[in-house]
Amino acid sequence: MRKFIFTAFAVVAALGLFACDNYDAPTSLRNAFSDKYPTAVDVEWERKRGYAVAEFTLPGQGECEAWYTKGGEWVMTKYDIKYSDLPQAVRMAFETSYGAQTPVDDVERLERNTGDTIYFIEATVVVNGFLTDIYLDYASDGTLLRTAADIEDYDGIYYYLP
């Protein structure tokens, strides 16, 4: 009986933790989002690090995240993109450093309210004989901004929060 009660309590607690991720964004925030992204579908809101974050899909572009302050000011949007959609300067910088044949796992574009755009590349390289995930952040002109290696659940977006 104790095992049953403990298991039931654990299930209820786990469900409660998952429910905390959902956020009922105020109407003013939803309206600001709809004005900026009128074609967005599958919109889900949550709170991350004190920001309201809309996870959504833009038809023809894929998955995105738009970040807003509590007051409804747009901060940044992250888009999943294809490697071929990277600016030429970013592709050249990556390929010069790691080779054109380096397997790229993921590419994202981050547009910020400061007007700058940052590109994230996740790739797999061999380091000391072992496959290693690397994470590279580039400015639009191909300047390497940050690097990280072999970090579980790495998300460079947090470095660029105001």
mmCIF file with all atom_site columns, C-alpha atoms in Angstrom:
data_model
loop_
_atom_site.group_PDB
_atom_site.id
_atom_site.type_symbol
_atom_site.label_atom_id
_atom_site.label_alt_id
_atom_site.label_comp_id
_atom_site.label_asym_id
_atom_site.label_entity_id
_atom_site.label_seq_id
_atom_site.pdbx_PDB_ins_code
_atom_site.Cartn_x
_atom_site.Cartn_y
_atom_site.Cartn_z
_atom_site.occupancy
_atom_site.B_iso_or_equiv
_atom_site.pdbx_formal_charge
_atom_site.auth_seq_id
_atom_site.auth_comp_id
_atom_site.auth_asym_id
_atom_site.auth_atom_id
_atom_site.pdbx_PDB_model_num
ATOM 1   C CA . MET A 1 1   ? 0.000  0.000  0.000   1.00 0.00 ? 1   MET A CA 1
ATOM 2   C CA . ARG A 1 2   ? 2.859  2.376  0.812   1.00 0.00 ? 2   ARG A CA 1
ATOM 3   C CA . LYS A 1 3   ? 4.371  1.761  -2.608  1.00 0.00 ? 3   LYS A CA 1
ATOM 4   C CA . PHE A 1 4   ? 1.039  2.616  -4.251  1.00 0.00 ? 4   PHE A CA 1
ATOM 5   C CA . ILE A 1 5   ? 0.701  5.856  -2.281  1.00 0.00 ? 5   ILE A CA 1
ATOM 6   C CA . PHE A 1 6   ? 4.310  6.829  -2.977  1.00 0.00 ? 6   PHE A CA 1
ATOM 7   C CA . THR A 1 7   ? 3.891  6.080  -6.701  1.00 0.00 ? 7   THR A CA 1
ATOM 8   C CA . ALA A 1 8   ? 0.633  8.034  -6.870  1.00 0.00 ? 8   ALA A CA 1
ATOM 9   C CA . PHE A 1 9   ? 2.241  10.997 -5.088  1.00 0.00 ? 9   PHE A CA 1
ATOM 10  C CA . ALA A 1 10  ? 5.235  10.900 -7.453  1.00 0.00 ? 10  ALA A CA 1
ATOM 11  C CA . VAL A 1 11  ? 2.950  10.867 -10.523 1.00 0.00 ? 11  VAL A CA 1
ATOM 12  C CA . VAL A 1 12  ? 0.902  13.811 -9.226  1.00 0.00 ? 12  VAL A CA 1
ATOM 13  C CA . ALA A 1 13  ? 4.076  15.763 -8.391  1.00 0.00 ? 13  ALA A CA 1
ATOM 14  C CA . ALA A 1 14  ? 5.551  15.077 -11.830 1.00 0.00 ? 14  ALA A CA 1
ATOM 15  C CA . LEU A 1 15  ? 2.361  16.207 -13.565 1.00 0.00 ? 15  LEU A CA 1
ATOM 16  C CA . GLY A 1 16  ? 2.429  19.359 -11.485 1.00 0.00 ? 16  GLY A CA 1
ATOM 17  C CA . LEU A 1 17  ? 5.981  20.113 -12.626 1.00 0.00 ? 17  LEU A CA 1
ATOM 18  C CA . PHE A 1 18  ? 5.056  19.719 -16.276 1.00 0.00 ? 18  PHE A CA 1
ATOM 19  C CA . ALA A 1 19  ? 2.029  21.959 -15.841 1.00 0.00 ? 19  ALA A CA 1
ATOM 20  C CA . CYS A 1 20  ? 4.280  24.761 -14.581 1.00 0.00 ? 20  CYS A CA 1
ATOM 21  C CA . ASP A 1 21  ? 5.762  25.155 -18.060 1.00 0.00 ? 21  ASP A CA 1
ATOM 22  C CA . ASN A 1 22  ? 2.484  26.373 -19.564 1.00 0.00 ? 22  ASN A CA 1
ATOM 23  C CA . TYR A 1 23  ? 1.762  30.090 -19.366 1.00 0.00 ? 23  TYR A CA 1
ATOM 24  C CA . ASP A 1 24  ? -1.496 31.868 -20.022 1.00 0.00 ? 24  ASP A CA 1
ATOM 25  C CA . ALA A 1 25  ? -0.159 34.990 -21.723 1.00 0.00 ? 25  ALA A CA 1
ATOM 26  C CA . PRO A 1 26  ? -2.239 38.141 -21.270 1.00 0.00 ? 26  PRO A CA 1
ATOM 27  C CA . THR A 1 27  ? -4.355 39.354 -24.194 1.00 0.00 ? 27  THR A CA 1
ATOM 28  C CA . SER A 1 28  ? -2.101 42.368 -24.805 1.00 0.00 ? 28  SER A CA 1
ATOM 29  C CA . LEU A 1 29  ? 0.912  40.080 -25.199 1.00 0.00 ? 29  LEU A CA 1
ATOM 30  C CA . ARG A 1 30  ? -0.987 37.700 -27.457 1.00 0.00 ? 30  ARG A CA 1
ATOM 31  C CA . ASN A 1 31  ? -2.078 40.658 -29.607 1.00 0.00 ? 31  ASN A CA 1
ATOM 32  C CA . ALA A 1 32  ? 1.489  41.991 -29.877 1.00 0.00 ? 32  ALA A CA 1
ATOM 33  C CA . PHE A 1 33  ? 2.622  38.517 -30.912 1.00 0.00 ? 33  PHE A CA 1
ATOM 34  C CA . SER A 1 34  ? -0.186 38.160 -33.492 1.00 0.00 ? 34  SER A CA 1
ATOM 35  C CA . ASP A 1 35  ? 0.697  41.551 -34.983 1.00 0.00 ? 35  ASP A CA 1
ATOM 36  C CA . LYS A 1 36  ? 4.343  40.506 -35.438 1.00 0.00 ? 36  LYS A CA 1
ATOM 37  C CA . TYR A 1 37  ? 3.618  36.910 -36.554 1.00 0.00 ? 37  TYR A CA 1
ATOM 38  C CA . PRO A 1 38  ? 0.140  36.840 -38.166 1.00 0.00 ? 38  PRO A CA 1
ATOM 39  C CA . THR A 1 39  ? 0.759  33.483 -39.906 1.00 0.00 ? 39  THR A CA 1
ATOM 40  C CA . ALA A 1 40  ? 2.009  31.649 -36.794 1.00 0.00 ? 40  ALA A CA 1
ATOM 41  C CA . VAL A 1 41  ? 0.377  28.311 -35.994 1.00 0.00 ? 41  VAL A CA 1
ATOM 42  C CA . ASP A 1 42  ? 0.604  25.864 -33.096 1.00 0.00 ? 42  ASP A CA 1
ATOM 43  C CA . VAL A 1 43  ? 1.436  28.660 -30.627 1.00 0.00 ? 43  VAL A CA 1
ATOM 44  C CA . GLU A 1 44  ? 2.265  27.614 -27.067 1.00 0.00 ? 44  GLU A CA 1
ATOM 45  C CA . TRP A 1 45  ? 3.287  30.023 -24.323 1.00 0.00 ? 45  TRP A CA 1
ATOM 46  C CA . GLU A 1 46  ? 5.620  29.392 -21.413 1.00 0.00 ? 46  GLU A CA 1
ATOM 47  C CA . ARG A 1 47  ? 7.833  31.293 -19.000 1.00 0.00 ? 47  ARG A CA 1
ATOM 48  C CA . LYS A 1 48  ? 11.617 31.074 -19.229 1.00 0.00 ? 48  LYS A CA 1
ATOM 49  C CA . ARG A 1 49  ? 14.000 33.070 -17.061 1.00 0.00 ? 49  ARG A CA 1
ATOM 50  C CA . GLY A 1 50  ? 11.391 35.750 -16.405 1.00 0.00 ? 50  GLY A CA 1
ATOM 51  C CA . TYR A 1 51  ? 10.384 36.137 -20.062 1.00 0.00 ? 51  TYR A CA 1
ATOM 52  C CA . ALA A 1 52  ? 7.195  35.129 -21.843 1.00 0.00 ? 52  ALA A CA 1
ATOM 53  C CA . VAL A 1 53  ? 8.155  32.787 -24.679 1.00 0.00 ? 53  VAL A CA 1
ATOM 54  C CA . ALA A 1 54  ? 5.913  31.822 -27.571 1.00 0.00 ? 54  ALA A CA 1
ATOM 55  C CA . GLU A 1 55  ? 6.916  28.578 -29.259 1.00 0.00 ? 55  GLU A CA 1
ATOM 56  C CA . PHE A 1 56  ? 5.290  28.376 -32.682 1.00 0.00 ? 56  PHE A CA 1
ATOM 57  C CA . THR A 1 57  ? 5.580  27.326 -36.292 1.00 0.00 ? 57  THR A CA 1
ATOM 58  C CA . LEU A 1 58  ? 5.744  29.648 -39.283 1.00 0.00 ? 58  LEU A CA 1
ATOM 59  C CA . PRO A 1 59  ? 4.470  27.895 -42.414 1.00 0.00 ? 59  PRO A CA 1
ATOM 60  C CA . GLY A 1 60  ? 7.367  27.348 -44.785 1.00 0.00 ? 60  GLY A CA 1
ATOM 61  C CA . GLN A 1 61  ? 9.973  28.308 -42.157 1.00 0.00 ? 61  GLN A CA 1
ATOM 62  C CA . GLY A 1 62  ? 9.625  25.786 -39.350 1.00 0.00 ? 62  GLY A CA 1
ATOM 63  C CA . GLU A 1 63  ? 9.819  26.041 -35.578 1.00 0.00 ? 63  GLU A CA 1
ATOM 64  C CA . CYS A 1 64  ? 10.451 29.361 -33.835 1.00 0.00 ? 64  CYS A CA 1
ATOM 65  C CA . GLU A 1 65  ? 10.592 30.960 -30.383 1.00 0.00 ? 65  GLU A CA 1
ATOM 66  C CA . ALA A 1 66  ? 9.678  34.602 -29.754 1.00 0.00 ? 66  ALA A CA 1
ATOM 67  C CA . TRP A 1 67  ? 10.775 36.111 -26.425 1.00 0.00 ? 67  TRP A CA 1
ATOM 68  C CA . TYR A 1 68  ? 8.927  39.001 -24.746 1.00 0.00 ? 68  TYR A CA 1
ATOM 69  C CA . THR A 1 69  ? 9.373  40.960 -21.523 1.00 0.00 ? 69  THR A CA 1
ATOM 70  C CA . LYS A 1 70  ? 6.648  40.930 -18.877 1.00 0.00 ? 70  LYS A CA 1
ATOM 71  C CA . GLY A 1 71  ? 5.533  44.284 -20.288 1.00 0.00 ? 71  GLY A CA 1
ATOM 72  C CA . GLY A 1 72  ? 5.032  42.815 -23.771 1.00 0.00 ? 72  GLY A CA 1
ATOM 73  C CA . GLU A 1 73  ? 8.176  44.184 -25.444 1.00 0.00 ? 73  GLU A CA 1
ATOM 74  C CA . TRP A 1 74  ? 9.639  41.882 -28.090 1.00 0.00 ? 74  TRP A CA 1
ATOM 75  C CA . VAL A 1 75  ? 13.208 40.875 -27.189 1.00 0.00 ? 75  VAL A CA 1
ATOM 76  C CA . MET A 1 76  ? 14.264 38.279 -29.764 1.00 0.00 ? 76  MET A CA 1
ATOM 77  C CA . THR A 1 77  ? 13.137 35.449 -32.007 1.00 0.00 ? 77  THR A CA 1
ATOM 78  C CA . LYS A 1 78  ? 14.955 32.208 -32.757 1.00 0.00 ? 78  LYS A CA 1
ATOM 79  C CA . TYR A 1 79  ? 14.286 30.407 -36.054 1.00 0.00 ? 79  TYR A CA 1
ATOM 80  C CA . ASP A 1 80  ? 15.300 26.921 -37.149 1.00 0.00 ? 80  ASP A CA 1
ATOM 81  C CA . ILE A 1 81  ? 16.956 27.324 -40.546 1.00 0.00 ? 81  ILE A CA 1
ATOM 82  C CA . LYS A 1 82  ? 18.836 25.228 -43.097 1.00 0.00 ? 82  LYS A CA 1
ATOM 83  C CA . TYR A 1 83  ? 22.602 25.344 -43.438 1.00 0.00 ? 83  TYR A CA 1
ATOM 84  C CA . SER A 1 84  ? 22.139 26.636 -46.978 1.00 0.00 ? 84  SER A CA 1
ATOM 85  C CA . ASP A 1 85  ? 20.230 29.640 -45.561 1.00 0.00 ? 85  ASP A CA 1
ATOM 86  C CA . LEU A 1 86  ? 23.260 30.870 -43.607 1.00 0.00 ? 86  LEU A CA 1
ATOM 87  C CA . PRO A 1 87  ? 24.896 34.057 -44.887 1.00 0.00 ? 87  PRO A CA 1
ATOM 88  C CA . GLN A 1 88  ? 27.860 33.342 -47.151 1.00 0.00 ? 88  GLN A CA 1
ATOM 89  C CA . ALA A 1 89  ? 30.257 34.924 -44.609 1.00 0.00 ? 89  ALA A CA 1
ATOM 90  C CA . VAL A 1 90  ? 29.092 32.551 -41.855 1.00 0.00 ? 90  VAL A CA 1
ATOM 91  C CA . ARG A 1 91  ? 29.336 29.462 -44.085 1.00 0.00 ? 91  ARG A CA 1
ATOM 92  C CA . MET A 1 92  ? 32.825 30.465 -45.218 1.00 0.00 ? 92  MET A CA 1
ATOM 93  C CA . ALA A 1 93  ? 34.011 31.073 -41.650 1.00 0.00 ? 93  ALA A CA 1
ATOM 94  C CA . PHE A 1 94  ? 32.665 27.686 -40.525 1.00 0.00 ? 94  PHE A CA 1
ATOM 95  C CA . GLU A 1 95  ? 34.035 25.777 -43.519 1.00 0.00 ? 95  GLU A CA 1
ATOM 96  C CA . THR A 1 96  ? 37.435 27.475 -43.266 1.00 0.00 ? 96  THR A CA 1
ATOM 97  C CA . SER A 1 97  ? 37.757 26.399 -39.644 1.00 0.00 ? 97  SER A CA 1
ATOM 98  C CA . TYR A 1 98  ? 36.103 22.974 -39.741 1.00 0.00 ? 98  TYR A CA 1
ATOM 99  C CA . GLY A 1 99  ? 35.894 21.898 -43.380 1.00 0.00 ? 99  GLY A CA 1
ATOM 100 C CA . ALA A 1 100 ? 33.009 21.771 -45.809 1.00 0.00 ? 100 ALA A CA 1
ATOM 101 C CA . GLN A 1 101 ? 32.384 18.076 -45.059 1.00 0.00 ? 101 GLN A CA 1
ATOM 102 C CA . THR A 1 102 ? 31.882 18.533 -41.290 1.00 0.00 ? 102 THR A CA 1
ATOM 103 C CA . PRO A 1 103 ? 28.478 17.110 -40.314 1.00 0.00 ? 103 PRO A CA 1
ATOM 104 C CA . VAL A 1 104 ? 26.144 19.908 -39.205 1.00 0.00 ? 104 VAL A CA 1
ATOM 105 C CA . ASP A 1 105 ? 23.387 18.782 -36.835 1.00 0.00 ? 105 ASP A CA 1
ATOM 106 C CA . ASP A 1 106 ? 21.419 21.985 -36.319 1.00 0.00 ? 106 ASP A CA 1
ATOM 107 C CA . VAL A 1 107 ? 21.374 25.613 -37.501 1.00 0.00 ? 107 VAL A CA 1
ATOM 108 C CA . GLU A 1 108 ? 19.409 28.505 -35.994 1.00 0.00 ? 108 GLU A CA 1
ATOM 109 C CA . ARG A 1 109 ? 19.071 32.246 -36.584 1.00 0.00 ? 109 ARG A CA 1
ATOM 110 C CA . LEU A 1 110 ? 18.499 34.643 -33.682 1.00 0.00 ? 110 LEU A CA 1
ATOM 111 C CA . GLU A 1 111 ? 17.094 38.091 -34.434 1.00 0.00 ? 111 GLU A CA 1
ATOM 112 C CA . ARG A 1 112 ? 17.347 40.556 -31.553 1.00 0.00 ? 112 ARG A CA 1
ATOM 113 C CA . ASN A 1 113 ? 15.628 43.850 -30.770 1.00 0.00 ? 113 ASN A CA 1
ATOM 114 C CA . THR A 1 114 ? 19.083 45.461 -30.864 1.00 0.00 ? 114 THR A CA 1
ATOM 115 C CA . GLY A 1 115 ? 19.077 44.924 -34.632 1.00 0.00 ? 115 GLY A CA 1
ATOM 116 C CA . ASP A 1 116 ? 21.792 42.289 -34.748 1.00 0.00 ? 116 ASP A CA 1
ATOM 117 C CA . THR A 1 117 ? 21.405 38.725 -35.939 1.00 0.00 ? 117 THR A CA 1
ATOM 118 C CA . ILE A 1 118 ? 23.304 35.758 -34.539 1.00 0.00 ? 118 ILE A CA 1
ATOM 119 C CA . TYR A 1 119 ? 23.664 32.340 -36.139 1.00 0.00 ? 119 TYR A CA 1
ATOM 120 C CA . PHE A 1 120 ? 24.077 29.111 -34.166 1.00 0.00 ? 120 PHE A CA 1
ATOM 121 C CA . ILE A 1 121 ? 25.701 26.029 -35.684 1.00 0.00 ? 121 ILE A CA 1
ATOM 122 C CA . GLU A 1 122 ? 25.798 22.664 -33.922 1.00 0.00 ? 122 GLU A CA 1
ATOM 123 C CA . ALA A 1 123 ? 28.226 20.261 -35.569 1.00 0.00 ? 123 ALA A CA 1
ATOM 124 C CA . THR A 1 124 ? 30.047 17.028 -34.827 1.00 0.00 ? 124 THR A CA 1
ATOM 125 C CA . VAL A 1 125 ? 33.848 16.913 -34.981 1.00 0.00 ? 125 VAL A CA 1
ATOM 126 C CA . VAL A 1 126 ? 36.532 14.466 -33.904 1.00 0.00 ? 126 VAL A CA 1
ATOM 127 C CA . VAL A 1 127 ? 38.514 15.586 -30.851 1.00 0.00 ? 127 VAL A CA 1
ATOM 128 C CA . ASN A 1 128 ? 41.277 13.291 -29.580 1.00 0.00 ? 128 ASN A CA 1
ATOM 129 C CA . GLY A 1 129 ? 39.735 10.404 -31.478 1.00 0.00 ? 129 GLY A CA 1
ATOM 130 C CA . PHE A 1 130 ? 36.193 10.921 -30.094 1.00 0.00 ? 130 PHE A CA 1
ATOM 131 C CA . LEU A 1 131 ? 33.119 12.384 -31.750 1.00 0.00 ? 131 LEU A CA 1
ATOM 132 C CA . THR A 1 132 ? 32.287 15.644 -30.000 1.00 0.00 ? 132 THR A CA 1
ATOM 133 C CA . ASP A 1 133 ? 29.383 18.055 -30.382 1.00 0.00 ? 133 ASP A CA 1
ATOM 134 C CA . ILE A 1 134 ? 30.485 21.647 -30.851 1.00 0.00 ? 134 ILE A CA 1
ATOM 135 C CA . TYR A 1 135 ? 28.339 24.768 -30.653 1.00 0.00 ? 135 TYR A CA 1
ATOM 136 C CA . LEU A 1 136 ? 29.405 27.872 -32.549 1.00 0.00 ? 136 LEU A CA 1
ATOM 137 C CA . ASP A 1 137 ? 27.808 31.331 -32.457 1.00 0.00 ? 137 ASP A CA 1
ATOM 138 C CA . TYR A 1 138 ? 28.531 33.662 -35.388 1.00 0.00 ? 138 TYR A CA 1
ATOM 139 C CA . ALA A 1 139 ? 27.713 37.277 -36.209 1.00 0.00 ? 139 ALA A CA 1
ATOM 140 C CA . SER A 1 140 ? 26.269 37.953 -39.674 1.00 0.00 ? 140 SER A CA 1
ATOM 141 C CA . ASP A 1 141 ? 29.692 38.967 -40.967 1.00 0.00 ? 141 ASP A CA 1
ATOM 142 C CA . GLY A 1 142 ? 31.195 35.572 -40.050 1.00 0.00 ? 142 GLY A CA 1
ATOM 143 C CA . THR A 1 143 ? 32.850 36.687 -36.811 1.00 0.00 ? 143 THR A CA 1
ATOM 144 C CA . LEU A 1 144 ? 32.953 33.807 -34.318 1.00 0.00 ? 144 LEU A CA 1
ATOM 145 C CA . LEU A 1 145 ? 31.321 35.065 -31.106 1.00 0.00 ? 145 LEU A CA 1
ATOM 146 C CA . ARG A 1 146 ? 31.307 32.005 -28.834 1.00 0.00 ? 146 ARG A CA 1
ATOM 147 C CA . THR A 1 147 ? 32.177 28.330 -28.829 1.00 0.00 ? 147 THR A CA 1
ATOM 148 C CA . ALA A 1 148 ? 31.242 25.463 -26.567 1.00 0.00 ? 148 ALA A CA 1
ATOM 149 C CA . ALA A 1 149 ? 31.896 21.742 -26.777 1.00 0.00 ? 149 ALA A CA 1
ATOM 150 C CA . ASP A 1 150 ? 30.153 18.606 -25.596 1.00 0.00 ? 150 ASP A CA 1
ATOM 151 C CA . ILE A 1 151 ? 27.599 20.295 -23.318 1.00 0.00 ? 151 ILE A CA 1
ATOM 152 C CA . GLU A 1 152 ? 24.368 18.400 -22.778 1.00 0.00 ? 152 GLU A CA 1
ATOM 153 C CA . ASP A 1 153 ? 21.251 20.423 -23.697 1.00 0.00 ? 153 ASP A CA 1
ATOM 154 C CA . TYR A 1 154 ? 23.320 23.449 -24.731 1.00 0.00 ? 154 TYR A CA 1
ATOM 155 C CA . ASP A 1 155 ? 21.257 26.477 -25.747 1.00 0.00 ? 155 ASP A CA 1
ATOM 156 C CA . GLY A 1 156 ? 23.352 29.524 -26.583 1.00 0.00 ? 156 GLY A CA 1
ATOM 157 C CA . ILE A 1 157 ? 20.294 31.768 -26.695 1.00 0.00 ? 157 ILE A CA 1
ATOM 158 C CA . TYR A 1 158 ? 20.559 32.443 -22.962 1.00 0.00 ? 158 TYR A CA 1
ATOM 159 C CA . TYR A 1 159 ? 23.897 34.173 -23.428 1.00 0.00 ? 159 TYR A CA 1
ATOM 160 C CA . TYR A 1 160 ? 22.194 36.807 -25.615 1.00 0.00 ? 160 TYR A CA 1
ATOM 161 C CA . LEU A 1 161 ? 19.360 37.752 -23.264 1.00 0.00 ? 161 LEU A CA 1
ATOM 162 C CA . PRO A 1 162 ? 19.444 41.424 -22.239 1.00 0.00 ? 162 PRO A CA 1
#
